[in-house]
Short mmCIF file of C-alpha atoms and ligand atoms in Angstrom, two decimals:
data_model
loop_
_atom_site.label_atom_id
_atom_site.label_comp_id
_atom_site.label_asym_id
_atom_site.label_seq_id
_atom_site.Cartn_x
_atom_site.Cartn_y
_atom_site.Cartn_z
CA MET A 1 -0.15 -16.19 -21.50
CA ARG A 2 -3.63 -16.83 -22.96
CA LEU A 3 -6.65 -15.65 -20.98
CA GLU A 4 -8.06 -19.14 -20.53
CA ASP A 5 -4.65 -20.45 -19.40
CA CYS A 6 -4.41 -18.02 -16.53
CA GLY A 7 -8.04 -18.28 -15.53
CA LEU A 8 -9.05 -14.82 -16.68
CA MET A 9 -12.29 -16.12 -18.11
CA ASP A 10 -13.32 -17.35 -14.67
CA LYS A 11 -16.37 -15.42 -13.47
CA LYS A 12 -16.90 -17.29 -10.18
CA PRO A 13 -16.68 -15.19 -7.00
CA GLY A 14 -13.08 -14.99 -5.82
CA ALA A 15 -10.93 -13.69 -2.97
CA ILE A 16 -9.96 -10.02 -2.76
CA GLY A 17 -6.29 -9.72 -3.75
CA VAL A 18 -3.99 -7.59 -1.62
CA PHE A 19 -0.58 -6.89 -3.10
CA ASP A 20 2.58 -5.37 -1.69
CA SER A 21 6.24 -5.46 -2.62
CA GLY A 22 6.83 -7.35 0.62
CA TYR A 23 5.57 -7.24 4.18
CA GLY A 24 4.31 -3.65 4.52
CA GLY A 25 0.91 -4.36 2.99
CA LEU A 26 0.19 -6.66 5.94
CA THR A 27 -0.47 -3.49 7.99
CA ILE A 28 -3.23 -2.66 5.51
CA LEU A 29 -4.51 -6.23 5.24
CA SER A 30 -4.98 -6.59 9.00
CA GLU A 31 -7.19 -3.48 9.13
CA ILE A 32 -9.14 -4.62 6.06
CA ARG A 33 -9.78 -8.02 7.66
CA LYS A 34 -10.94 -6.33 10.88
CA GLN A 35 -13.53 -4.31 8.96
CA LEU A 36 -14.47 -6.94 6.38
CA PRO A 37 -13.97 -10.30 8.15
CA ALA A 38 -16.52 -12.18 6.05
CA TYR A 39 -14.56 -11.98 2.80
CA ASP A 40 -11.78 -14.22 1.47
CA PHE A 41 -8.38 -12.65 0.87
CA ILE A 42 -5.18 -13.57 -0.95
CA TYR A 43 -2.14 -11.59 0.15
CA LEU A 44 0.80 -11.56 -2.24
CA GLY A 45 4.19 -10.16 -1.27
CA ASP A 46 6.84 -9.85 -3.98
CA ASN A 47 9.55 -10.24 -1.34
CA ALA A 48 12.07 -11.73 -3.77
CA ARG A 49 12.16 -8.42 -5.66
CA ALA A 50 11.54 -5.99 -2.78
CA PRO A 51 12.24 -3.24 -1.98
CA TYR A 52 10.41 -1.42 -4.75
CA GLY A 53 11.09 2.00 -3.21
CA SER A 54 14.36 2.63 -5.04
CA ARG A 55 13.38 1.02 -8.36
CA SER A 56 12.56 2.82 -11.63
CA PHE A 57 9.03 3.49 -12.89
CA ASP A 58 9.27 0.87 -15.62
CA ILE A 59 10.41 -1.88 -13.29
CA VAL A 60 7.82 -1.16 -10.58
CA TYR A 61 5.11 -1.07 -13.26
CA GLN A 62 6.29 -4.35 -14.82
CA PHE A 63 6.54 -6.16 -11.45
CA THR A 64 3.19 -4.82 -10.26
CA LEU A 65 1.43 -5.81 -13.48
CA GLU A 66 2.83 -9.34 -13.16
CA ALA A 67 1.49 -9.53 -9.60
CA VAL A 68 -1.94 -8.23 -10.63
CA ARG A 69 -2.15 -10.74 -13.50
CA TYR A 70 -1.16 -13.51 -11.10
CA LEU A 71 -3.88 -12.54 -8.61
CA PHE A 72 -6.44 -12.40 -11.45
CA SER A 73 -5.32 -15.90 -12.47
CA ARG A 74 -6.06 -17.00 -8.89
CA GLY A 75 -9.65 -15.82 -9.32
CA CYS A 76 -9.47 -12.33 -7.78
CA HIS A 77 -11.85 -9.83 -9.38
CA LEU A 78 -10.66 -6.99 -7.18
CA VAL A 79 -7.03 -6.28 -6.28
CA ILE A 80 -5.82 -3.68 -3.78
CA LEU A 81 -2.28 -2.37 -4.28
CA ALA A 82 -1.42 -2.09 -0.57
CA CYS A 83 1.86 -0.44 -1.48
CA ASN A 84 2.37 3.28 -1.98
CA THR A 85 5.27 2.77 -4.39
CA ALA A 86 3.23 0.47 -6.65
CA SER A 87 0.18 2.76 -6.32
CA ALA A 88 2.34 5.76 -7.26
CA LYS A 89 4.17 4.21 -10.18
CA ALA A 90 1.91 1.54 -11.66
CA LEU A 91 -1.75 1.98 -10.69
CA ARG A 92 -2.81 4.56 -13.25
CA THR A 93 -1.20 2.77 -16.21
CA ILE A 94 -2.68 -0.56 -15.15
CA GLN A 95 -6.15 0.98 -14.73
CA GLN A 96 -6.08 2.96 -17.97
CA ASN A 97 -3.96 0.85 -20.36
CA ASP A 98 -3.91 -2.75 -19.14
CA LEU A 99 -7.29 -3.52 -17.57
CA PRO A 100 -9.29 -2.72 -20.72
CA HIS A 101 -7.29 -5.44 -22.55
CA ILE A 102 -6.94 -7.96 -19.72
CA ASP A 103 -10.53 -7.87 -18.45
CA PRO A 104 -12.54 -4.63 -18.18
CA SER A 105 -14.75 -6.11 -15.46
CA ARG A 106 -11.88 -6.51 -12.98
CA ARG A 107 -10.69 -3.68 -10.75
CA VAL A 108 -7.38 -2.57 -9.24
CA LEU A 109 -7.44 0.06 -6.48
CA GLY A 110 -4.59 1.81 -4.66
CA VAL A 111 -3.88 3.44 -1.31
CA ILE A 112 -3.01 7.01 -2.28
CA ARG A 113 -6.44 8.36 -3.25
CA PRO A 114 -8.24 7.25 -0.05
CA THR A 115 -5.39 8.61 2.07
CA VAL A 116 -5.51 11.99 0.34
CA GLU A 117 -9.30 12.18 0.75
CA SER A 118 -8.86 11.94 4.52
CA VAL A 119 -6.52 14.92 5.03
CA GLY A 120 -9.03 17.65 4.19
CA ALA A 121 -10.87 17.07 7.46
CA LEU A 122 -7.66 16.97 9.53
CA THR A 123 -5.52 19.97 8.58
CA ARG A 124 -6.06 23.52 9.83
CA THR A 125 -3.03 25.15 8.16
CA GLY A 126 -3.47 23.39 4.78
CA HIS A 127 0.21 22.35 4.92
CA ILE A 128 0.60 18.59 4.49
CA GLY A 129 3.78 16.57 4.94
CA VAL A 130 4.28 13.22 3.22
CA LEU A 131 6.89 10.69 4.35
CA GLY A 132 7.53 7.90 1.84
CA THR A 133 10.02 5.84 -0.11
CA PRO A 134 12.26 7.67 -2.62
CA GLY A 135 10.07 6.25 -5.43
CA THR A 136 6.80 7.51 -3.95
CA ILE A 137 8.22 10.98 -3.23
CA GLN A 138 9.91 11.32 -6.66
CA SER A 139 6.67 10.31 -8.40
CA GLU A 140 4.97 13.42 -6.92
CA SER A 141 1.79 11.32 -6.71
CA TYR A 142 0.77 12.78 -3.35
CA PRO A 143 1.19 16.48 -4.30
CA ILE A 144 -0.61 15.81 -7.60
CA GLU A 145 -3.57 14.03 -5.95
CA ILE A 146 -3.75 16.56 -3.09
CA SER A 147 -3.75 19.54 -5.46
CA LYS A 148 -6.58 17.98 -7.50
CA MET A 149 -8.74 17.66 -4.41
CA TYR A 150 -7.52 20.66 -2.40
CA PRO A 151 -5.99 23.22 -4.81
CA TYR A 152 -4.88 25.61 -2.04
CA PHE A 153 -3.02 23.06 0.08
CA VAL A 154 0.78 23.02 0.24
CA THR A 155 2.33 19.52 0.13
CA VAL A 156 5.92 18.79 1.10
CA GLY A 157 7.36 15.30 0.55
CA GLN A 158 10.32 13.81 2.35
CA ALA A 159 11.97 10.57 1.20
CA CYS A 160 12.97 8.27 4.07
CA PRO A 161 15.19 5.65 2.38
CA MET A 162 16.41 4.07 5.63
CA TRP A 163 13.03 3.37 7.20
CA VAL A 164 12.01 0.28 5.21
CA PRO A 165 15.38 -1.46 5.89
CA LEU A 166 15.05 -0.62 9.61
CA VAL A 167 11.68 -2.36 9.71
CA GLU A 168 12.75 -5.29 7.53
CA TYR A 169 15.82 -5.92 9.73
CA LYS A 170 13.61 -5.84 12.86
CA GLU A 171 15.33 -2.66 14.10
CA ALA A 172 12.16 -0.54 14.30
CA ASP A 173 12.26 -0.56 18.11
CA GLY A 174 16.05 -0.41 18.39
CA ASP A 175 18.07 2.60 19.53
CA GLY A 176 19.66 2.97 16.09
CA ALA A 177 16.27 3.71 14.52
CA ASP A 178 15.97 6.94 16.52
CA PHE A 179 18.76 8.57 14.51
CA PHE A 180 17.09 8.05 11.12
CA VAL A 181 13.55 8.71 12.33
CA ARG A 182 14.62 12.02 13.81
CA LYS A 183 16.71 12.90 10.75
CA TYR A 184 13.83 12.66 8.25
CA VAL A 185 11.19 14.18 10.54
CA GLU A 186 13.47 17.17 11.20
CA ALA A 187 14.25 17.49 7.49
CA LEU A 188 10.52 17.64 6.71
CA PHE A 189 9.75 20.33 9.29
CA GLY A 190 12.95 22.20 8.39
CA ARG A 191 11.42 22.71 4.95
CA ASP A 192 7.95 23.74 6.17
CA PRO A 193 7.29 24.43 9.87
CA GLN A 194 3.59 25.12 9.12
CA ILE A 195 2.87 21.45 8.42
CA ASP A 196 0.19 20.22 10.83
CA THR A 197 -0.73 16.88 9.18
CA VAL A 198 1.76 14.22 8.14
CA ILE A 199 0.88 11.21 5.96
CA LEU A 200 2.87 8.04 6.59
CA GLY A 201 2.94 7.26 2.86
CA CYS A 202 4.52 3.83 3.10
CA THR A 203 2.88 0.72 4.48
CA HIS A 204 5.99 -0.17 6.51
CA TYR A 205 5.97 3.03 8.52
CA PRO A 206 3.23 2.16 11.07
CA LEU A 207 5.85 -0.12 12.67
CA LEU A 208 7.96 2.98 13.37
CA TYR A 209 4.94 4.92 14.68
CA PRO A 210 6.07 5.29 18.34
CA LYS A 211 9.40 6.78 17.30
CA ILE A 212 7.88 8.95 14.55
CA ALA A 213 5.38 10.34 17.09
CA ARG A 214 8.22 11.02 19.54
CA TYR A 215 10.06 13.30 17.09
CA MET A 216 7.02 15.07 15.59
CA PRO A 217 6.36 18.62 16.79
CA GLU A 218 3.47 18.72 19.28
CA GLY A 219 -0.05 18.87 17.88
CA VAL A 220 0.86 17.43 14.47
CA ARG A 221 -1.57 14.78 13.24
CA ILE A 222 -0.02 11.59 11.91
CA VAL A 223 -2.08 9.79 9.26
CA THR A 224 -1.65 6.01 8.96
CA GLN A 225 -3.34 4.23 6.09
CA GLY A 226 -4.69 0.89 7.37
CA GLU A 227 -8.06 2.05 8.71
CA ILE A 228 -8.51 4.62 5.95
CA VAL A 229 -7.97 2.06 3.19
CA ALA A 230 -10.20 -0.48 4.96
CA GLU A 231 -13.03 2.08 5.29
CA SER A 232 -12.59 3.13 1.70
CA LEU A 233 -12.78 -0.51 0.52
CA ALA A 234 -15.91 -1.14 2.61
CA ASP A 235 -17.44 1.98 1.07
CA TYR A 236 -16.40 0.87 -2.44
CA LEU A 237 -18.08 -2.52 -1.97
CA ARG A 238 -21.28 -0.81 -0.73
CA ARG A 239 -21.33 1.46 -3.77
CA HIS A 240 -20.49 -1.34 -6.23
CA PRO A 241 -22.82 -4.30 -5.54
CA GLU A 242 -21.83 -5.85 -8.90
CA MET A 243 -18.24 -6.16 -7.59
CA GLU A 244 -19.30 -7.09 -4.06
CA GLN A 245 -21.15 -10.12 -5.45
CA LYS A 246 -17.92 -11.28 -7.11
CA CYS A 247 -16.03 -11.28 -3.79
CA SER A 248 -16.33 -14.66 -2.10
CA ARG A 249 -17.25 -14.86 1.57
CA GLY A 250 -15.51 -17.64 3.45
CA GLY A 251 -13.47 -15.58 5.94
CA SER A 252 -10.21 -17.13 4.69
CA CYS A 253 -6.82 -15.57 4.08
CA GLU A 254 -4.06 -17.12 2.00
CA PHE A 255 -0.52 -15.73 2.15
CA LEU A 256 1.74 -15.98 -0.91
CA THR A 257 5.30 -14.80 -1.37
CA THR A 258 7.84 -14.85 -4.17
CA GLU A 259 10.59 -15.44 -1.55
CA SER A 260 11.05 -18.37 0.79
CA SER A 261 7.80 -19.32 2.50
CA ASP A 262 9.57 -19.96 5.83
CA LYS A 263 11.19 -16.54 5.82
CA PHE A 264 7.88 -14.84 5.02
CA SER A 265 5.96 -16.80 7.66
CA SER A 266 8.39 -15.87 10.44
CA MET A 267 8.71 -12.19 9.45
CA ALA A 268 4.95 -11.76 8.96
CA SER A 269 4.42 -12.16 12.71
CA VAL A 270 6.25 -8.81 13.16
CA PHE A 271 3.50 -7.15 11.12
CA LEU A 272 0.49 -9.25 12.15
CA ALA A 273 -0.60 -10.31 15.60
CA GLU A 274 -0.91 -13.95 14.49
CA ASP A 275 1.18 -16.83 13.19
CA ILE A 276 0.64 -17.62 9.53
CA THR A 277 1.92 -20.12 6.99
CA ALA A 278 2.84 -18.72 3.59
CA LYS A 279 3.24 -20.45 0.23
CA HIS A 280 5.98 -19.74 -2.29
CA VAL A 281 4.82 -18.72 -5.77
CA VAL A 282 6.52 -17.80 -9.03
CA LEU A 283 5.01 -14.86 -10.92
N1 DGL B 301 5.43 -1.09 1.05
C1 DGL B 301 6.08 -0.12 0.20
C2 DGL B 301 5.29 1.18 0.17
O1 DGL B 301 4.21 1.31 0.78
C3 DGL B 301 7.51 0.15 0.57
C4 DGL B 301 8.45 -1.02 0.54
C5 DGL B 301 9.38 -1.08 -0.65
O2 DGL B 301 10.19 -0.16 -0.85
O3 DGL B 301 9.27 -2.06 -1.36
O4 DGL B 301 5.71 2.10 -0.47
#
């Protein structure tokens, strides 16, 4: 695709792009919109190809890059990867290898760095647990980022492969979910009982929060990402007025999905406290 064909030469202010493999990023988007209601947003869920959590590095990178390019073509200057798996497997390569060729003035930010920054003020033992998809845990992105910022912290990751399907099949509140929530929480603490801070490193997991909290040992802090990412974005826009000026302010939010628009619109209400109408797009 040539730059001018996909709108990459467009320098007009545009919406902030928010990308996820599917629905999970809506938990991040709703917090971002609470903190930054004046801006325009385009949410893109690659539902037709989700879940990303069990996919290889190359595939997650390729799919994420396609989504980022699409959002750029829709006029976004700034794109948030509201997906831990995409942030873990694709963000760095896109930032370092792709953006300089596509358009060095555009920016792509992820959810892992801001989450990691928040744990230093929360832990007393320095033992951090991370619950995430198999892809996020295998990537070691959380231990790598945590050790850069806090070299003496111990990070233990636990993959929770059943949690995304439980949420997607609307079973997050069902009795069956208790079995798998308990299983992975116990596995995490079985490996390190000194953990006092646990990151929910997947944007689907806030929907399982009540059950996760029920099976956590007492006194353990559970870190969800929505507010943290929203605060970090607000801070980023304050520190980067040149980017802030490129983010249009009309208070709108457009929802796009690679799956059926009806399916997305009805499922989105599970994640958002509002009814929305999505549009189908092809990446
Ligand atoms: N939303 C993704 C994340 O935060 C998980 C969903 C998926 O596996 O596609 O990692």
